[in-house]
Short mmCIF file of C-alpha atoms in Angstrom, two decimals:
data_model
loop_
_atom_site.label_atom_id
_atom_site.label_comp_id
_atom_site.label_asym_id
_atom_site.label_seq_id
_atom_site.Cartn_x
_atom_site.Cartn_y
_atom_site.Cartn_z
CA UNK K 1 119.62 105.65 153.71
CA UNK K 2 119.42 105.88 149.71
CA UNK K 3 116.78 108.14 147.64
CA UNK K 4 113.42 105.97 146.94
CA UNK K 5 113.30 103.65 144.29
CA UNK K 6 109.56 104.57 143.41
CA UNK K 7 110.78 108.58 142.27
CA UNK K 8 113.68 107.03 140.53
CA UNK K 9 111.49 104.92 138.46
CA UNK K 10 108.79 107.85 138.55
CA UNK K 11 110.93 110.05 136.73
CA UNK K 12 112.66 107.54 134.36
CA UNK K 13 109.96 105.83 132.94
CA UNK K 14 107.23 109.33 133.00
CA UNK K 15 110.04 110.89 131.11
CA UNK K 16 110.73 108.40 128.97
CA UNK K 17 107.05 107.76 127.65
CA UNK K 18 106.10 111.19 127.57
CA UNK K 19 109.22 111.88 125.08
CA UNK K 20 107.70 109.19 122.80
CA UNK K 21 103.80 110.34 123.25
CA UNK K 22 105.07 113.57 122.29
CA UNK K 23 106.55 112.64 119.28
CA UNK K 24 103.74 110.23 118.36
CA UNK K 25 101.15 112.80 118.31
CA UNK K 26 103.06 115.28 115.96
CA UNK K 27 104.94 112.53 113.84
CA UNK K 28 102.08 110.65 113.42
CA UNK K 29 99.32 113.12 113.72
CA UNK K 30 100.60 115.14 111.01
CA UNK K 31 101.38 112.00 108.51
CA UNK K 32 104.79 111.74 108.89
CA UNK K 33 104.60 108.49 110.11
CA UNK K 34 102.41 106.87 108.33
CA UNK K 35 99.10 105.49 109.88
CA UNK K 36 99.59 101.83 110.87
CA UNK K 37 97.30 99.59 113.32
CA UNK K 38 100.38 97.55 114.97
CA UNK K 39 103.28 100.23 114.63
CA UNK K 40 100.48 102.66 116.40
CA UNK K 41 98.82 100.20 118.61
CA UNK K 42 102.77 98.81 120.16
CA UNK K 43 103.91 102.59 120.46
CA UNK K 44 101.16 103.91 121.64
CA UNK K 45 101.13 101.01 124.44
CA UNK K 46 104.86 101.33 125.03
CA UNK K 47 104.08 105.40 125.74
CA UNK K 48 101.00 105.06 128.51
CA UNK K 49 102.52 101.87 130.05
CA UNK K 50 105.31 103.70 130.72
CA UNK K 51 103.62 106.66 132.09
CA UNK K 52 101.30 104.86 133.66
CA UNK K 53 103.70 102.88 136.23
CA UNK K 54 105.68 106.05 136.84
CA UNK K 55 102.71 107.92 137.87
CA UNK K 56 101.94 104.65 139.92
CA UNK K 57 105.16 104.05 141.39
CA UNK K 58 105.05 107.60 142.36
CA UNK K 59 101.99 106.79 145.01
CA UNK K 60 104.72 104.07 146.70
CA UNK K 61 106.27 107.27 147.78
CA UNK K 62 103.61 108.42 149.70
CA UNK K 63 103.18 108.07 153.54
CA UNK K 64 99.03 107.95 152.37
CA UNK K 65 98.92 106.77 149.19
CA UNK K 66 95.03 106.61 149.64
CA UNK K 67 95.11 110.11 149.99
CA UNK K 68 97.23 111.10 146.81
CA UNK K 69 94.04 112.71 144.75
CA UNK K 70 93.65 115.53 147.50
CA UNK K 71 97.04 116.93 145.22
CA UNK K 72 95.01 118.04 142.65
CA UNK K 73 93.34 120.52 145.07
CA UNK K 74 96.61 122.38 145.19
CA UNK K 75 97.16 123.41 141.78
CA UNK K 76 97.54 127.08 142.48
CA UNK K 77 100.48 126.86 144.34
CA UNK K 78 102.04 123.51 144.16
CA UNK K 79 103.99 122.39 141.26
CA UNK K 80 103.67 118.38 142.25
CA UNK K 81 99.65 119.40 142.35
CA UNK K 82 100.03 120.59 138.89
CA UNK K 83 101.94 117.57 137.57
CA UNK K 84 98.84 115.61 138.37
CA UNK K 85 96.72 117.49 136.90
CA UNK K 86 98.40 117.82 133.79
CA UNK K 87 99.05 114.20 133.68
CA UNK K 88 95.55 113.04 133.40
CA UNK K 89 94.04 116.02 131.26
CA UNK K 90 97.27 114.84 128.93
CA UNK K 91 95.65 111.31 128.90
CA UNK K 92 92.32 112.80 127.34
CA UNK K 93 93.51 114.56 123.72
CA UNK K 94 96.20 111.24 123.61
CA UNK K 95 92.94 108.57 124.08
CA UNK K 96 91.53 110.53 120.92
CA UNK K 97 94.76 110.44 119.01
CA UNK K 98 95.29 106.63 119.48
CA UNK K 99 91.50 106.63 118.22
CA UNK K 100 92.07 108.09 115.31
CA UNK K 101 95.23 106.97 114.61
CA UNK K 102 95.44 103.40 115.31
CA UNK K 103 91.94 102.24 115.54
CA UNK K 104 90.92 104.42 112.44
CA UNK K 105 94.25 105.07 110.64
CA UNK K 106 93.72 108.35 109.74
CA UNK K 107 96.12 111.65 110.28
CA UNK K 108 95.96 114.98 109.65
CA UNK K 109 92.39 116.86 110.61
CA UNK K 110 90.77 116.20 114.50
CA UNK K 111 93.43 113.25 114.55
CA UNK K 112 96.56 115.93 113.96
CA UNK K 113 95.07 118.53 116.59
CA UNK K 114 94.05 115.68 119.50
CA UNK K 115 98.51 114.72 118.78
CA UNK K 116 99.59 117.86 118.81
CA UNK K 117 97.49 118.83 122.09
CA UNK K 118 98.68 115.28 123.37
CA UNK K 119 102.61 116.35 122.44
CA UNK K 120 101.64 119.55 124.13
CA UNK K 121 100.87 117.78 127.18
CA UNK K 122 103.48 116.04 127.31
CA UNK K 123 105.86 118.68 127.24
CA UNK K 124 103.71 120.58 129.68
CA UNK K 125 103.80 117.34 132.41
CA UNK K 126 107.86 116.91 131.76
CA UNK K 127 107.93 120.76 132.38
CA UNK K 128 106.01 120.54 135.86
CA UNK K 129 107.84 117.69 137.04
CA UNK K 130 111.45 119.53 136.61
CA UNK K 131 110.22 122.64 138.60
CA UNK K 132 109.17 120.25 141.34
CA UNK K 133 112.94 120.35 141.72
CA UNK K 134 114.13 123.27 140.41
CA UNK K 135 111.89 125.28 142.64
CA UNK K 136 113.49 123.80 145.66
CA UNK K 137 115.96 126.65 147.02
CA UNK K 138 117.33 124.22 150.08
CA UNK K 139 118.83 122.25 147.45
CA UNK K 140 121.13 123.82 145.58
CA UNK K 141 121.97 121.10 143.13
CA UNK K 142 118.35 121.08 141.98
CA UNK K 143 117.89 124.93 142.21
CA UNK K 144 119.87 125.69 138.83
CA UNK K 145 119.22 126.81 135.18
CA UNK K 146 120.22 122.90 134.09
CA UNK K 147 117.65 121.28 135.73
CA UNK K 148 114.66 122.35 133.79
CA UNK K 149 116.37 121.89 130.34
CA UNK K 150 117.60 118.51 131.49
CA UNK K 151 114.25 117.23 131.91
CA UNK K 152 113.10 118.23 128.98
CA UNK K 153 116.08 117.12 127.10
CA UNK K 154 115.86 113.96 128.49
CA UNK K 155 112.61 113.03 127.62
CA UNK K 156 113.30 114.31 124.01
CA UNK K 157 116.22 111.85 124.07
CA UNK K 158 114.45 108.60 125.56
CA UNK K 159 111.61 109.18 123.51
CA UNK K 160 113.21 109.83 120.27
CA UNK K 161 115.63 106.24 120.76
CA UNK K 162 112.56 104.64 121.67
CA UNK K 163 110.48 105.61 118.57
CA UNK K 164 113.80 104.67 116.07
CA UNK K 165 113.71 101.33 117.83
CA UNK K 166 109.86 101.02 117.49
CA UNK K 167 110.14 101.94 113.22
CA UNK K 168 113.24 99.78 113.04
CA UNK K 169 111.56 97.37 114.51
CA UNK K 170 108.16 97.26 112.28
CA UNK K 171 111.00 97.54 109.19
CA UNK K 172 110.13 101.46 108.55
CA UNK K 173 112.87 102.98 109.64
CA UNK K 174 113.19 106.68 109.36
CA UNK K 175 116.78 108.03 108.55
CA UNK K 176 115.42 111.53 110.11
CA UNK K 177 114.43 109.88 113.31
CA UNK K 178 117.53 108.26 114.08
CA UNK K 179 119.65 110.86 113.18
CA UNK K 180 117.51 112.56 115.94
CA UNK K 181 117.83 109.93 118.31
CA UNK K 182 121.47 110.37 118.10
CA UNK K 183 121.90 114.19 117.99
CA UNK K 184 119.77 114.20 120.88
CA UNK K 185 121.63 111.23 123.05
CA UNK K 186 124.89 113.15 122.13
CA UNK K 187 123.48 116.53 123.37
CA UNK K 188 121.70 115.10 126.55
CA UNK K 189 125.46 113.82 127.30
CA UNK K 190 126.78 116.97 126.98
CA UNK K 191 124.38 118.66 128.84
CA UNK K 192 124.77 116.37 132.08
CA UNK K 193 128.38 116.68 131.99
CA UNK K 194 127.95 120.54 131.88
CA UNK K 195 125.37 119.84 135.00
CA UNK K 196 128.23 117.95 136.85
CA UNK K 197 130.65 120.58 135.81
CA UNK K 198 128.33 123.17 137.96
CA UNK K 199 127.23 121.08 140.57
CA UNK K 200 130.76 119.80 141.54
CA UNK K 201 131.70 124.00 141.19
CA UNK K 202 129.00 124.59 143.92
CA UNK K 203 130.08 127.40 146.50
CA UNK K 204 127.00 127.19 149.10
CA UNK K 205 127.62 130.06 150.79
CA UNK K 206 125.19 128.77 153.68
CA UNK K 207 126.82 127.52 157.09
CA UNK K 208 125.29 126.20 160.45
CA UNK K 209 125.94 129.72 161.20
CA UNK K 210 123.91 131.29 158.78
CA UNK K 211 121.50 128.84 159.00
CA UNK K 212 120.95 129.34 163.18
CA UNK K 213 121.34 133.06 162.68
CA UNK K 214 124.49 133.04 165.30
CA UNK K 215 127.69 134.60 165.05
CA UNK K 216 131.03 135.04 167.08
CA UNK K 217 132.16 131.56 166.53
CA UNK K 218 131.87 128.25 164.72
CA UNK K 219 128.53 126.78 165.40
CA UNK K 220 128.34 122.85 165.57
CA UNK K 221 125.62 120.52 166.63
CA UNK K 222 126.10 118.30 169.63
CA UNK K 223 122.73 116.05 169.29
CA UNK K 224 120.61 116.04 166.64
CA UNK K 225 117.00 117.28 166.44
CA UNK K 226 115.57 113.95 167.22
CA UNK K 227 116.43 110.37 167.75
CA UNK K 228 114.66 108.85 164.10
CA UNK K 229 116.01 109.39 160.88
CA UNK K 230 113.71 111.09 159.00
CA UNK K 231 112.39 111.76 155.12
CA UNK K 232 114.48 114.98 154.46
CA UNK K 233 117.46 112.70 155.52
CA UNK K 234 116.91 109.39 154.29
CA UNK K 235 116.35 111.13 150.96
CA UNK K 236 118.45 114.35 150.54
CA UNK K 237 121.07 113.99 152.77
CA UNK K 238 122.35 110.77 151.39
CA UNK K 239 126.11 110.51 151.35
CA UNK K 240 127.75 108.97 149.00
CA UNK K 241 131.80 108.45 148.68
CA UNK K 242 133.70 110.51 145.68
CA UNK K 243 134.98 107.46 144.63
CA UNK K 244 131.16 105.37 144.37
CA UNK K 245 130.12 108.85 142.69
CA UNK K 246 132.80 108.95 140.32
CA UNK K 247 132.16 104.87 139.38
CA UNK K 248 128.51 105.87 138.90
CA UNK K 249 129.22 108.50 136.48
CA UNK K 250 131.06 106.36 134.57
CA UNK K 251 128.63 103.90 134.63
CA UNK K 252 125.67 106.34 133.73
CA UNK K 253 127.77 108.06 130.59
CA UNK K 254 128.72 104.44 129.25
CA UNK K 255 125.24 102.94 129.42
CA UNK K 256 123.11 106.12 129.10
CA UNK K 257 124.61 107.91 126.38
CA UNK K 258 128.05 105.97 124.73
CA UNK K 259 126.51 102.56 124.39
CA UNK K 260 123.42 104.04 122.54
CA UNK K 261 125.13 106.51 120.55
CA UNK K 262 128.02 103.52 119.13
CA UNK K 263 124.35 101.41 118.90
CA UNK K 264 122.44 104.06 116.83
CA UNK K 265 125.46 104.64 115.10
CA UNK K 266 125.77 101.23 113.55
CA UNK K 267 122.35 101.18 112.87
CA UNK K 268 122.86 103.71 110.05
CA UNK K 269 124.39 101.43 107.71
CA UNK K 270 123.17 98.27 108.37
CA UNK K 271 120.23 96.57 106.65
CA UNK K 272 117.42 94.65 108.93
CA UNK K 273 116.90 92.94 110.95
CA UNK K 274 120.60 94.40 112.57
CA UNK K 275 119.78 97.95 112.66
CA UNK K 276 116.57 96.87 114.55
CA UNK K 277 118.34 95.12 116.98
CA UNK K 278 121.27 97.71 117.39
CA UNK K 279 117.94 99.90 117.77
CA UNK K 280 116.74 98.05 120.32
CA UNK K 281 119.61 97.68 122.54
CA UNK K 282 120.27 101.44 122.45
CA UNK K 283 116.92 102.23 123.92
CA UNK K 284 117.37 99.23 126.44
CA UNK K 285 121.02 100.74 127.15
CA UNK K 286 119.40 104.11 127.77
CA UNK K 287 116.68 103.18 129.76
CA UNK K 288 118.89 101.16 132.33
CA UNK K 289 121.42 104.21 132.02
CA UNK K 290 118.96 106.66 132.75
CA UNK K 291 117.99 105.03 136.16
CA UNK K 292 121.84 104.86 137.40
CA UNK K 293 121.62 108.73 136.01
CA UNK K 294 118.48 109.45 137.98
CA UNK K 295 119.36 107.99 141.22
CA UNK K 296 123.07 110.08 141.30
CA UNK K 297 120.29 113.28 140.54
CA UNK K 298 118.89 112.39 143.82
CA UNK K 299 122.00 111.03 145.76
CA UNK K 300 124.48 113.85 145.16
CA UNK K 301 121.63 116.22 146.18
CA UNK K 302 122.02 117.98 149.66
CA UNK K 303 119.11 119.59 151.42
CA UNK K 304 120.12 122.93 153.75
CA UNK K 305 118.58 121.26 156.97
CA UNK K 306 121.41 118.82 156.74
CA UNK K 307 123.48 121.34 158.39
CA UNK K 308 121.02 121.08 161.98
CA UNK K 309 122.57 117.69 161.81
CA UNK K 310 126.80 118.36 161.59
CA UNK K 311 126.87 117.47 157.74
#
């Protein structure tokens, strides 16, 4: 039993090229980076690659993938349905931006409104894909005020370290942008501690009791429901040892957040080519961070059925 590789990587990589899409399309569609083919071209891959194979990898964790477009149909009342759909109209205004932008290298006019209503996107997809979770009420790790914020602060984070190392890379580094990068890798640290802080606080007041409706004694299951293990346990009943959950914090706030904020921070006063390479280790750092980060998101996460099951 472990949660599915294909959300972990869904939610890393979405969240990380969304950030940087976002910032693209105001940055660069209001001029303040300037216009430039290969910078735009490179960045502008980097951001829909990335996007791209989470919203594939996504379909891997489907039982019919060949059925995933009948989503869309639920838009009304399904926050997954509306992720879709904001995904792809996002992909429309940020075709016209990387138009305009790279192709044409202009900014400001059509160009600045097509990257803002891209950014907008962006923030609107990243916003639909953390009530996915945060509307779950079974979970009550997920079902929190941090959860929301987190995703969005996330993405902010990735997307900003990605976009220093992408300027520090093409020699145009922007002393704005990575002081960004690291105010916002040193406040997405706080914030998940804070989100550990509460979730390891928890007091579920739900009980197999509760849960069955039965009182005048301790209620405690003898079989369980069926013979198979199924999706709500394979992927929200996972447990995981203190200890292996402890390790894996460590691991996530070392690679996710103190590695790229040392990184970014010796970046500020060295010349190039060193502070693009310190650059471009902190976003690898993060990256690789982030998917330790977003795995313990779904492992420490227990759904309420678990309790039909003696857990």
């Amino acid at each position: 039993m472990h949660p599915a590789f294909s959300v972990v990587l869904f939610t890393t990589a979405t969240g990380a090229g969304y950030g940087l899409l976002a910032l693209l399309g105001m940055l660069g569609g209001l001029g303040f980076v300037a216009a430039d083919f290969w910078l735009g071209l490179v960045g502008m891959l980097l951001a829909l690659v990335l996007i791209a194979a989470g919203l594939l990898s996504s379909t891997g964790h489907l039982g019919r993938p060949e059925r995933a477009w009948r989503a869309f149909s639920q838009w009304r009342s399904s926050w997954l349905s509306r992720e879709g759909v904001a995904s792809v109209a996002t992909f429309i205004p940020a075709a016209l931006f990387g138009i305009g932008w790279v192709f044409l290298g202009r900014s400001g006019g059509w160009v600045a409104v097509a990257g803002l209503m891209a950014a907008a996107g962006a923030v609107t997809t990243v916003c639909t894909t953390g009530m996915i979770y945060a509307s779950l009420r079974p979970i009550a790790q997920w079902h929190s005020r941090y959860t929301l914020p987190a995703y969005l602060i996330f993405a902010a984070m990735t997307g900003c370290v990605l976009l220093n190392a992408l300027l520090q890379g093409f020699s145009v580094g922007s002393t704005a942008v990575l002081t960004g990068a690291l105010l916002a890798t040193l406040g997405g640290w706080i914030w998940k501690l804070a989100t550990w802080r509460y979730n390891d606080r928890l007091d579920i007041p739900t009980t197999a009791n509760t849960a069955t409706g039965l009182a005048g004694g301790t209620v405690r299951s003898i079989e369980w429901p069926h013979t198979e293990e199924n999706y709500l346990l394979k992927e929200m009943g996972f447990r995981i040892a203190r200890k292996h959950s402890a390790k894996l914090r460590r691991i996530t706030q070392a690679l996710a957040f103190a590695a790229p904020a040392v990184l970014l921070a010796i970046a500020f006063p060295s010349p190039w080519p060193f502070a693009a390479i310190a650059s471009a280790l902190a976003a690898i750092s993060q990256l690789a961070g982030m998917l330790v980060e977003r795995w313990l998101f779904f492992a420490e996460a227990k759904h309420t059925v678990t309790l039909y099951y003696g857990r």
